Amino acid sequence: MLVAFLSAGAIAAKATDERPLPNELGSIMFLMYHQIRSPERDYVRSSDNFRRDLENLYNRGYRLAHLNDVVDGHITTEAGRTPVVLTFDDAAYGQINKIISNGREIWDPECAVGIITEFARKHPDMNVAGTFYVNPFSNNMDRKNSVRWAAWMQEMVDLGFEFGNHTTTHPNLKKDTPTQEQVEKEVATLQSWVYRQLPNYKMRSMALPFGIYPEQTEWVTDGTYGGIAYHHDSLMKVGANPSVSPYAKNWNPLHIARVRAQDITADLPVSGYWIELLDKHPEMRFISDGNPNTITIPAKAQAQLKNNLGSKFKIIVR
Ligand SMILES: [Zn+2]
């Protein structure tokens, strides 16, 4: 009798695919990466561990989402899955690279772009997404051959990757560039460098170097220098926890927290701490309803919903 009961339960669980109910007021992780190379150390994730991060996230129901979509509240993640955003700072070593294989130029299978695209080839529902906050001074940007960089960056945009501003020389925007004009120069000159590579691209997001804000936040959201005007809808900080939902009352796109992708335990990479915590408390996790035009929330979370979303979205309380 007991055996019959257990097997019926197993069948029922299989039929429903065990997907959690939607909760679009749950947390979303914006993971922050720097170098991708071996060996693993501070600000360096090894290629193998980055691959494991993707595997781990995928197996736990996370799917890659485009940063600007999340900021816009346009969540296209399939029902029952959790969007996760990957970000890469500094155009650091091992993020963007191509190698010659059998006489053909291919994405380096050990670099971030190569690892993400290969993972998505095997698991198309993971999607291809990731935002690169670049600095042109980086040793890993080949400045002598900007034509090649332009082609790589355009190919990345076509694949679904995004680019963001990280300033031209990576200053502490409060101490190193204390005036508005200095800050605007840093931001505008980086944008003009990116637009030389990607003439049809619109950068909408910025990661603050060291996570440090200038004296006035407006200096980095809107500015002009040398005839170059910029505008950013979102600003990324450094650390230290998952972000609130873009539909939550306390969502502030100019203060988006990022989770540092780094080993906490040997086995559970990326912010293993947060992944484990969100596994233990699934009610904290953003779970998509699969429809970018509706916002589905649990009744008990209703008070956390931002006002005035009803004009743009259909709100479903479950
Ligand atoms: Zn940086």
Coordinates of C-alpha atoms and ligand atoms in Angstrom, one line a residue:
M1 CA 0.0 0.0 0.0
L2 CA 2.8 2.3 1.0
V3 CA 4.6 1.5 -2.2
A4 CA 1.6 2.2 -4.4
F5 CA 1.1 5.6 -2.6
L6 CA 4.7 6.6 -3.2
S7 CA 4.7 5.7 -6.9
A8 CA 1.5 7.6 -7.5
G9 CA 3.1 10.6 -5.8
A10 CA 6.1 10.3 -8.0
I11 CA 4.0 10.2 -11.1
A12 CA 2.0 13.3 -10.1
A13 CA 5.2 15.2 -9.4
K14 CA 6.6 14.3 -12.8
A15 CA 3.4 15.4 -14.6
T16 CA 3.5 18.9 -13.1
D17 CA 7.2 19.2 -13.8
E18 CA 7.6 20.6 -10.3
R19 CA 7.8 24.2 -11.5
P20 CA 7.2 26.7 -8.8
L21 CA 4.3 29.1 -9.0
P22 CA 5.1 32.6 -10.3
N23 CA 6.2 35.3 -8.0
E24 CA 7.3 38.3 -9.9
L25 CA 8.1 40.3 -6.7
G26 CA 11.0 37.9 -5.8
S27 CA 14.7 38.7 -6.0
I28 CA 16.9 38.7 -9.1
M29 CA 20.6 38.1 -9.1
F30 CA 22.9 40.3 -11.1
L31 CA 26.2 38.4 -11.0
M32 CA 29.4 40.3 -11.3
Y33 CA 32.4 38.8 -13.0
H34 CA 35.9 40.1 -13.8
Q35 CA 38.7 37.9 -15.2
I36 CA 38.0 34.4 -16.5
R37 CA 41.2 32.5 -16.3
S38 CA 43.0 29.9 -14.2
P39 CA 43.9 29.7 -11.4
E40 CA 40.9 30.9 -9.5
R41 CA 41.6 33.8 -7.1
D42 CA 40.1 37.1 -6.0
Y43 CA 38.4 38.8 -9.0
V44 CA 39.3 35.8 -11.2
R45 CA 36.9 33.0 -12.0
S46 CA 38.4 30.0 -13.8
S47 CA 36.8 28.9 -17.1
D48 CA 35.9 25.5 -15.5
N49 CA 34.2 27.2 -12.6
F50 CA 32.4 29.6 -14.9
R51 CA 31.1 26.6 -16.8
R52 CA 30.0 25.1 -13.5
D53 CA 28.3 28.3 -12.6
L54 CA 26.1 28.1 -15.7
E55 CA 25.4 24.4 -15.2
N56 CA 24.5 25.1 -11.5
L57 CA 22.2 28.0 -12.4
Y58 CA 20.6 26.1 -15.2
N59 CA 19.9 23.0 -13.1
R60 CA 18.4 25.1 -10.4
G61 CA 15.9 26.8 -12.7
Y62 CA 17.7 30.0 -13.6
R63 CA 17.7 31.3 -17.2
L64 CA 19.9 34.1 -18.6
A65 CA 18.1 37.4 -19.1
H66 CA 19.0 40.6 -20.8
L67 CA 19.9 43.4 -18.4
N68 CA 18.0 46.1 -20.2
D69 CA 14.9 43.9 -20.4
V70 CA 15.0 43.3 -16.6
V71 CA 15.5 47.1 -16.0
D72 CA 12.5 47.8 -18.3
G73 CA 10.4 45.2 -16.5
H74 CA 10.1 43.3 -19.8
I75 CA 10.7 39.8 -18.4
T76 CA 10.5 37.1 -21.1
T77 CA 11.8 34.3 -19.0
E78 CA 9.7 31.2 -19.4
A79 CA 7.1 30.3 -16.8
G80 CA 8.4 28.8 -13.6
R81 CA 12.0 29.9 -14.2
T82 CA 14.1 32.6 -12.5
P83 CA 15.9 35.3 -14.6
V84 CA 19.6 35.8 -13.8
V85 CA 21.8 38.6 -15.3
L86 CA 25.5 38.1 -16.0
T87 CA 27.7 41.2 -15.9
F88 CA 31.4 41.4 -16.8
D89 CA 33.6 44.4 -15.8
D90 CA 36.7 46.0 -17.2
A91 CA 36.9 44.1 -20.5
A92 CA 39.1 41.9 -18.3
Y93 CA 41.2 39.0 -19.4
G94 CA 39.3 36.0 -20.6
Q95 CA 36.0 37.7 -21.3
I96 CA 36.1 38.4 -25.1
N97 CA 38.6 36.6 -27.3
K98 CA 38.8 34.7 -30.5
I99 CA 41.3 32.0 -31.6
I100 CA 42.1 30.3 -34.9
S101 CA 40.9 26.7 -35.0
N102 CA 41.3 24.7 -38.2
G103 CA 42.0 27.8 -40.1
R104 CA 38.8 29.5 -38.9
E105 CA 38.4 32.3 -36.3
I106 CA 36.1 31.1 -33.5
W107 CA 35.2 32.4 -30.0
D108 CA 37.8 31.1 -27.6
P109 CA 36.1 28.2 -25.9
E110 CA 37.8 29.2 -22.6
C111 CA 36.5 32.8 -22.7
A112 CA 33.2 34.1 -21.3
V113 CA 31.6 34.7 -24.7
G114 CA 32.7 31.2 -25.9
I115 CA 31.5 29.5 -22.8
I116 CA 28.1 31.1 -22.8
T117 CA 27.4 30.5 -26.5
E118 CA 28.6 26.9 -26.2
F119 CA 26.3 26.3 -23.1
A120 CA 23.4 27.8 -25.0
R121 CA 24.1 25.6 -28.0
K122 CA 23.6 22.6 -25.8
H123 CA 20.8 24.1 -23.8
P124 CA 19.0 26.6 -26.1
D125 CA 16.5 27.5 -23.3
M126 CA 19.3 29.0 -21.2
N127 CA 19.5 31.9 -23.8
V128 CA 22.5 33.9 -24.7
A129 CA 22.9 37.1 -22.6
G130 CA 25.5 39.0 -20.6
T131 CA 26.4 42.7 -20.3
F132 CA 30.0 43.8 -20.7
Y133 CA 31.1 47.0 -19.0
V134 CA 34.1 47.8 -21.0
N135 CA 37.2 50.1 -20.7
P136 CA 39.2 50.7 -23.8
F137 CA 42.5 51.0 -21.9
S138 CA 42.3 47.4 -20.8
N139 CA 45.3 45.3 -21.8
N140 CA 42.9 42.8 -23.2
M141 CA 41.5 45.2 -25.7
D142 CA 43.7 45.2 -28.8
R143 CA 43.9 48.9 -29.5
K144 CA 46.1 48.4 -32.5
N145 CA 43.4 46.6 -34.3
S146 CA 40.2 48.4 -33.6
V147 CA 38.7 47.0 -36.8
R148 CA 38.8 43.5 -35.4
W149 CA 37.3 44.7 -32.1
A150 CA 34.5 46.4 -33.9
A151 CA 33.6 43.1 -35.7
W152 CA 33.8 41.1 -32.5
M153 CA 31.6 43.5 -30.6
Q154 CA 29.1 43.7 -33.4
E155 CA 28.9 39.9 -33.5
M156 CA 28.4 39.9 -29.8
V157 CA 25.5 42.4 -30.1
D158 CA 24.0 40.2 -32.8
L159 CA 24.3 37.1 -30.5
G160 CA 22.3 38.9 -27.8
F161 CA 25.1 40.4 -25.6
E162 CA 24.9 44.0 -24.3
F163 CA 27.5 46.6 -23.6
G164 CA 27.6 49.2 -20.8
N165 CA 29.8 52.1 -19.8
H166 CA 32.6 51.7 -17.2
T167 CA 34.4 55.0 -17.9
T168 CA 37.5 55.5 -20.0
T169 CA 40.2 55.3 -17.3
H170 CA 38.4 53.6 -14.4
P171 CA 38.8 56.4 -11.8
N172 CA 37.2 56.7 -8.4
L173 CA 34.6 59.2 -9.6
K174 CA 34.4 60.9 -6.2
K175 CA 38.1 61.4 -5.5
D176 CA 40.0 61.2 -8.8
T177 CA 37.5 63.1 -10.9
P178 CA 35.7 65.4 -8.4
T179 CA 34.2 67.9 -10.8
Q180 CA 31.2 67.4 -13.0
E181 CA 33.2 68.1 -16.1
Q182 CA 35.8 65.5 -15.3
V183 CA 33.1 62.9 -14.6
E184 CA 31.3 63.7 -17.9
K185 CA 34.6 63.5 -19.8
E186 CA 35.2 60.0 -18.4
V187 CA 31.7 58.7 -19.3
A188 CA 31.3 60.5 -22.7
T189 CA 34.7 59.5 -24.1
L190 CA 34.0 55.9 -23.2
Q191 CA 30.7 56.0 -25.0
S192 CA 32.2 57.6 -28.1
W193 CA 34.8 54.8 -28.1
V194 CA 32.1 52.2 -28.0
Y195 CA 30.1 53.9 -30.7
R196 CA 33.1 54.0 -33.0
Q197 CA 33.0 50.2 -32.8
L198 CA 29.2 50.0 -32.8
P199 CA 27.7 52.9 -34.6
N200 CA 24.1 51.7 -34.3
Y201 CA 24.3 50.7 -30.6
K202 CA 22.7 52.5 -27.7
M203 CA 24.3 52.1 -24.3
R204 CA 21.8 52.4 -21.6
S205 CA 23.6 51.1 -18.5
M206 CA 26.7 52.0 -16.5
A207 CA 28.8 50.1 -13.9
L208 CA 30.4 52.5 -11.5
P209 CA 34.2 51.9 -11.1
F210 CA 34.7 50.4 -7.7
G211 CA 31.0 50.9 -7.2
I212 CA 31.7 54.5 -6.1
Y213 CA 29.2 57.3 -7.0
P214 CA 30.3 60.8 -8.0
E215 CA 29.2 63.7 -5.8
Q216 CA 25.9 63.9 -7.8
T217 CA 24.4 60.8 -9.2
E218 CA 22.9 62.8 -12.1
W219 CA 26.4 63.4 -13.4
V220 CA 26.6 59.8 -14.5
T221 CA 22.9 59.3 -15.6
D222 CA 22.9 62.3 -17.9
G223 CA 25.7 64.4 -19.3
T224 CA 27.5 66.0 -22.2
Y225 CA 31.1 66.4 -23.0
G226 CA 32.6 67.6 -26.3
G227 CA 29.3 67.4 -28.0
I228 CA 28.7 63.8 -26.9
A229 CA 25.5 63.3 -24.8
Y230 CA 24.8 60.2 -22.8
H231 CA 21.9 58.8 -20.8
H232 CA 21.8 55.8 -18.5
D233 CA 18.7 54.1 -17.2
S234 CA 20.6 51.9 -14.8
L235 CA 23.7 52.1 -12.6
M236 CA 25.4 49.0 -11.2
K237 CA 27.1 48.8 -7.8
V238 CA 29.7 46.4 -6.6
G239 CA 28.2 43.8 -4.2
A240 CA 26.6 42.4 -2.3
N241 CA 23.2 40.8 -2.6
P242 CA 20.4 39.9 -5.0
S243 CA 18.4 42.8 -6.4
V244 CA 14.7 43.4 -5.6
S245 CA 12.3 42.9 -8.5
P246 CA 11.8 45.7 -11.0
Y247 CA 8.2 45.6 -10.0
A248 CA 8.9 46.2 -6.3
K249 CA 8.2 49.5 -4.5
N250 CA 11.8 49.8 -3.4
W251 CA 13.4 49.0 -6.8
N252 CA 15.9 51.7 -7.8
P253 CA 17.5 51.2 -11.1
L254 CA 20.2 53.7 -10.2
H255 CA 21.3 51.5 -7.3
I256 CA 21.3 47.9 -8.5
A257 CA 23.2 45.5 -6.3
R258 CA 25.3 42.8 -7.8
V259 CA 26.4 39.5 -6.4
R260 CA 30.1 38.8 -6.7
A261 CA 30.6 35.5 -8.6
Q262 CA 33.1 33.8 -6.3
D263 CA 33.7 30.6 -4.5
I264 CA 32.2 30.4 -1.0
T265 CA 32.4 26.7 -0.8
A266 CA 34.5 24.5 -3.0
D267 CA 31.5 23.0 -4.6
L268 CA 29.0 25.8 -4.9
P269 CA 30.6 28.5 -6.8
V270 CA 29.0 31.8 -7.7
S271 CA 27.9 33.4 -4.7
G272 CA 27.2 29.9 -3.6
Y273 CA 25.9 31.5 -0.5
W274 CA 23.0 33.2 -2.3
I275 CA 22.2 30.3 -4.5
E276 CA 21.9 28.1 -1.5
L277 CA 19.9 30.6 0.4
L278 CA 17.5 31.1 -2.5
D279 CA 17.2 27.3 -2.8
K280 CA 16.2 27.1 0.9
H281 CA 13.8 30.0 0.6
P282 CA 12.2 29.6 -2.9
E283 CA 9.6 32.2 -1.8
M284 CA 12.4 34.9 -2.0
R285 CA 13.1 34.1 -5.7
F286 CA 11.6 35.9 -8.7
I287 CA 9.7 33.2 -10.6
S288 CA 8.4 34.3 -14.0
D289 CA 4.8 33.8 -15.2
G290 CA 6.1 33.5 -18.8
N291 CA 4.3 36.6 -20.0
P292 CA 6.1 39.9 -20.2
N293 CA 2.8 41.8 -20.2
T294 CA 1.5 40.4 -17.0
I295 CA 2.8 40.6 -13.4
T296 CA 1.9 37.6 -11.3
I297 CA 2.3 38.0 -7.5
P298 CA 1.3 36.1 -4.4
A299 CA -1.6 37.8 -2.5
K300 CA 0.5 38.3 0.6
A301 CA 3.2 40.3 -1.3
Q302 CA 0.7 42.7 -2.8
A303 CA 1.8 45.7 -0.5
Q304 CA 5.3 45.5 -2.1
L305 CA 4.1 46.1 -5.6
K306 CA 5.1 49.5 -7.1
N307 CA 2.2 51.9 -7.8
N308 CA 1.0 52.7 -11.3
L309 CA 2.1 49.4 -12.9
G310 CA -1.5 48.7 -13.9
S311 CA -1.4 51.1 -16.9
K312 CA 1.4 49.1 -18.5
F313 CA 0.9 45.5 -17.2
K314 CA -2.0 43.3 -16.3
I315 CA -1.6 42.4 -12.6
I316 CA -2.5 38.9 -11.6
V317 CA -2.8 38.1 -7.8
R318 CA -2.7 34.4 -7.1
Ligands
ZN1 ZN 36.0 47.9 -12.9

